[in-house]
Coordinates of C-alpha atoms and ligand atoms in Angstrom, one line a residue:
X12 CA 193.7 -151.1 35.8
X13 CA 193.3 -154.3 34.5
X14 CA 195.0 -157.4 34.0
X15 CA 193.9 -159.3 30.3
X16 CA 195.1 -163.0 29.7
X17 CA 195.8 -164.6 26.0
X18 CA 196.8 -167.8 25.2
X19 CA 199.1 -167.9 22.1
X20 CA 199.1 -164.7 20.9
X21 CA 198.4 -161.0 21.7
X22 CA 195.4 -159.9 20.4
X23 CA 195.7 -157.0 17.4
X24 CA 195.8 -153.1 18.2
X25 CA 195.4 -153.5 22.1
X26 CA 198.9 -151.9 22.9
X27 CA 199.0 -147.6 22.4
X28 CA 201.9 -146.4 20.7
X29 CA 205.2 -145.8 22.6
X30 CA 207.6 -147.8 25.1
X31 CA 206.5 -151.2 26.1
X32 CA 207.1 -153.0 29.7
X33 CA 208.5 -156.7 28.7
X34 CA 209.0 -159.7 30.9
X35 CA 208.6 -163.4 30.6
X36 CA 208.3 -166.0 33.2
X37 CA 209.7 -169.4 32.0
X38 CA 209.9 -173.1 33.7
X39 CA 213.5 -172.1 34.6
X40 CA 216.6 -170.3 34.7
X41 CA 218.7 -172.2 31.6
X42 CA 216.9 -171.0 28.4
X43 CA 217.4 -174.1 25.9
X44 CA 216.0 -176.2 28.6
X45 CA 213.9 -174.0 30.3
X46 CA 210.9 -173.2 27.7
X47 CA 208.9 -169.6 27.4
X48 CA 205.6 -169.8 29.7
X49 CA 204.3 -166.4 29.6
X50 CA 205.4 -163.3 28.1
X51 CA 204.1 -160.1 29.9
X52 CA 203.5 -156.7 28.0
X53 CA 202.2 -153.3 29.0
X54 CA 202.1 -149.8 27.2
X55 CA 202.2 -148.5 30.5
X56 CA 198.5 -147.1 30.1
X57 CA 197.1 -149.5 33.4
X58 CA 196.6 -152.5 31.7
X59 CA 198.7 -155.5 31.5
X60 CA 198.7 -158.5 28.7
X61 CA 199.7 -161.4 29.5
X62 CA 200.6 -164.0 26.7
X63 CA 200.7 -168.1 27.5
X64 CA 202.1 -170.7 25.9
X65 CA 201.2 -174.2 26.1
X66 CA 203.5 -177.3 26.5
X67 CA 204.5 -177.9 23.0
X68 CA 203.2 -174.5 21.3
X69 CA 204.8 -173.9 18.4
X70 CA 205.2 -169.9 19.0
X71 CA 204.2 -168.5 16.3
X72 CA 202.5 -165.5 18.1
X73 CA 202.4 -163.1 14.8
X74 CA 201.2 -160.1 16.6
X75 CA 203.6 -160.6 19.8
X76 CA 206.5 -160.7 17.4
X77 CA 205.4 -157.9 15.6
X78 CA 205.4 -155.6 18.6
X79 CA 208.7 -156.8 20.0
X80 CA 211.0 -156.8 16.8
X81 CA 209.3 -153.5 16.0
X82 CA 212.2 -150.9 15.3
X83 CA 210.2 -147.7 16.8
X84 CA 208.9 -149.2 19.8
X85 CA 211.1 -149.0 23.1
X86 CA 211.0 -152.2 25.2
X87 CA 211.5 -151.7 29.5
X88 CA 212.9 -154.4 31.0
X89 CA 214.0 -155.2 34.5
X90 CA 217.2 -157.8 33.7
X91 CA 216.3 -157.8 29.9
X92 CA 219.1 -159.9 29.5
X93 CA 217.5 -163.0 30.6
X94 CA 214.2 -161.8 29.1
X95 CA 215.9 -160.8 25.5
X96 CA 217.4 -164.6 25.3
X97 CA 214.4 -166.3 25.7
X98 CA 212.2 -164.1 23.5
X99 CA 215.0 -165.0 21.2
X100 CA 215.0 -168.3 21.3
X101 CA 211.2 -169.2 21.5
X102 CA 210.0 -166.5 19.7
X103 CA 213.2 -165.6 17.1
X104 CA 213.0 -161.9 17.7
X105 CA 215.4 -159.4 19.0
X106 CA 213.1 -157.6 21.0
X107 CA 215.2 -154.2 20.8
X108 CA 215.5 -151.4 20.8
X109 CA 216.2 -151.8 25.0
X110 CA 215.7 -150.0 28.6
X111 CA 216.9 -151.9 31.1
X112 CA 216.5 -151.0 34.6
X113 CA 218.6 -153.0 36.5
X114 CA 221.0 -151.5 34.5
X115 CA 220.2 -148.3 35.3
X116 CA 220.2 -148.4 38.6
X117 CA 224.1 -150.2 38.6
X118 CA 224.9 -147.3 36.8
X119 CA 223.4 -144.6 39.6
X120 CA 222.0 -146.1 43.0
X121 CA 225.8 -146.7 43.4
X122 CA 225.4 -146.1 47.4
X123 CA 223.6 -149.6 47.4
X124 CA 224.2 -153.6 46.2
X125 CA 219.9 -153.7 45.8
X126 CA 219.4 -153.7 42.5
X127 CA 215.9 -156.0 42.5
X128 CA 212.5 -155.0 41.2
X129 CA 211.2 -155.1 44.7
X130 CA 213.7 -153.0 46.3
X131 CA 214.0 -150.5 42.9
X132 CA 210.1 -150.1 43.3
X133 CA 210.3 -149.8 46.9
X134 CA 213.1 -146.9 46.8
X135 CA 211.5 -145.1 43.6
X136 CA 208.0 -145.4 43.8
X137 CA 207.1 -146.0 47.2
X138 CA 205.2 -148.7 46.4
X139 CA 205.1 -152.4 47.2
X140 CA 204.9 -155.7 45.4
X141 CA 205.5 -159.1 46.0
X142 CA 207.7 -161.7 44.9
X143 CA 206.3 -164.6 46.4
X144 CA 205.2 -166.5 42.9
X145 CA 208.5 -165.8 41.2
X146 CA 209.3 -169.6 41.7
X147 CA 206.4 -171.2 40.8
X148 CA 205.0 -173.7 38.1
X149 CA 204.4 -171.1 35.2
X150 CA 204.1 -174.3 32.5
X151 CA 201.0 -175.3 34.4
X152 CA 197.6 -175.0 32.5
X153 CA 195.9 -173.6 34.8
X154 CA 197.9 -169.7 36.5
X155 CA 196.5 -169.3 39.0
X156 CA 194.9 -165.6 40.2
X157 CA 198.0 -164.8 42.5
X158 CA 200.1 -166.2 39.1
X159 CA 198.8 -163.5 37.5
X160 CA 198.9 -160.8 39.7
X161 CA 202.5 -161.2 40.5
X162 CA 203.2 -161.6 36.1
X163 CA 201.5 -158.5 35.8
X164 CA 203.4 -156.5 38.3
X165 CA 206.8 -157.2 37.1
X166 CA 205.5 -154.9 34.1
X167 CA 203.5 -152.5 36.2
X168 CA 206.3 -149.8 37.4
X169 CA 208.6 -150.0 34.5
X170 CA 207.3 -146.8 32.9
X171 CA 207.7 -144.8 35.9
X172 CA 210.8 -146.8 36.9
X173 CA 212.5 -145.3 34.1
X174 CA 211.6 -141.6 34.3
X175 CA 212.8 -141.7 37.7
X176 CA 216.0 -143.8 36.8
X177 CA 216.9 -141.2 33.7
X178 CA 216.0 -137.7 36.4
X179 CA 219.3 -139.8 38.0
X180 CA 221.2 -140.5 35.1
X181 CA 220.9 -137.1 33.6
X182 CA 222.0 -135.6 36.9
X183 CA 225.2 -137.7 37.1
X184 CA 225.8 -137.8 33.3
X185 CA 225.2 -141.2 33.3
X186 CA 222.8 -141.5 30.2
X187 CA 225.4 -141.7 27.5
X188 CA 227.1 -144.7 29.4
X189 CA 223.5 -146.1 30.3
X190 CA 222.8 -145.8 26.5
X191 CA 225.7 -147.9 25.3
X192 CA 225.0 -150.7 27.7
X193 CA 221.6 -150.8 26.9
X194 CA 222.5 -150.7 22.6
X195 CA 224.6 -153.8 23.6
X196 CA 222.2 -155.7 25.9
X197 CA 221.0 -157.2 22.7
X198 CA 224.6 -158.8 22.0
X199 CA 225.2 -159.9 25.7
X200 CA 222.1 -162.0 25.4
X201 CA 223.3 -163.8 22.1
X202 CA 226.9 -164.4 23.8
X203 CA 224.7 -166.0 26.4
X204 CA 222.8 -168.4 24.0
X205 CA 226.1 -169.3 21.7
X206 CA 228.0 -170.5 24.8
X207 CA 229.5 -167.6 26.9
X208 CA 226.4 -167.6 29.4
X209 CA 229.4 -166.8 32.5
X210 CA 232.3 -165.8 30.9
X211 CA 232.8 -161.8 30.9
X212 CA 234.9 -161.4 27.5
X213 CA 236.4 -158.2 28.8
X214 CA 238.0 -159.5 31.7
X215 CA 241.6 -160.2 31.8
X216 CA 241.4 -163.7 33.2
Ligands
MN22 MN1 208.8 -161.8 36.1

């Protein structure tokens, strides 16, 4: 199990075939202002890439894009909503098709309001990881190790995450409903970037 670092780009033919774990840690929460740090990527396999981008990089990242926008391969996120918008924006690919777990476990682990990484993991796996760099200076130069460590394990369980989320949804007949929240996921992001970031469209008020 190991953790690899890039700058720029991910390196060629490092990634096995199948679903990929996606996340990416950013300078903030509003994505036009907020640029891309690091983008986080794992076939699920033990190892973890992580992608950086400098101040000013011009995110070209051919071989990142390739994998994200790349029709056959499944991306896992945990709140890809956030994480679709600003591979969007910085890096102009819809990275679909989607998995999201948080979604997943609205849709089933109904008895509880805990729907973060930590607690899903916790529940699930019986593992546990730390948030304690989530707010933290990813546009720095220099990550440091615990950086790393914590960037890396946001993409860790996602595999396993979502076996054991879709044992749950098949058991409920959730999957079908799952499904259709995950095709739009995509579309909810864009609404986001083209100015409906709060507003839920199918609400009455
Ligand atoms: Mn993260």
């Amino acid at each position: 199990m190991t953790v690899h670092f890039h700058e720029e780009d991910l390196p060629a033919g490092v990634l096995a075939p199948g679903p990929v774990a996606v996340d990416t840690e950013t300078m903030g929460l509003i994505t036009p202002r907020d640029r891309l740090c690091v983008v986080q990527i794992s076939d699920g396999k033990g190892d973890e890439h992580l992608v950086r981008f400098a101040a000013g990089s011009d995110y070209a990242a051919p071989n990142l894009r390739a994998v994200l926008a790349d029709p056959e391969r499944l991306k896992l996120y945990h709140f890809g909503r956030f994480d679709i918008a600003a591979l969007k924006y910085y890096l102009g690919v819809v990275a679909a098709p989607v998995y999201c777990t948080k979604i997943a476990s609205r849709l089933i682990r109904t008895y509880t309001d805990r729907h973060g990484l930590k607690e899903l993991v916790r529940e699930l796996l019986g593992q546990d990881i730390s948030k304690q760099q989530q707010s933290s200076d990813w546009g720095n130069p220099t990550l440091t190790d615990a950086q790393k460590d914590y960037a890396a394990s946001d993409v860790r369980f996602l595999h396993a995450l979502r076996t054991e989320l879709n044992k749950r949804l098949e058991r409920e007949g959730r999957m079908e409903l799952a499904q259709a929240c995950f095709d739009f996921l995509p579309h909810r992001a864009e609404l986001d970037l083209a100015g409906w970031p709060e507003i839920d469209i199918f609400s009455h008020m």
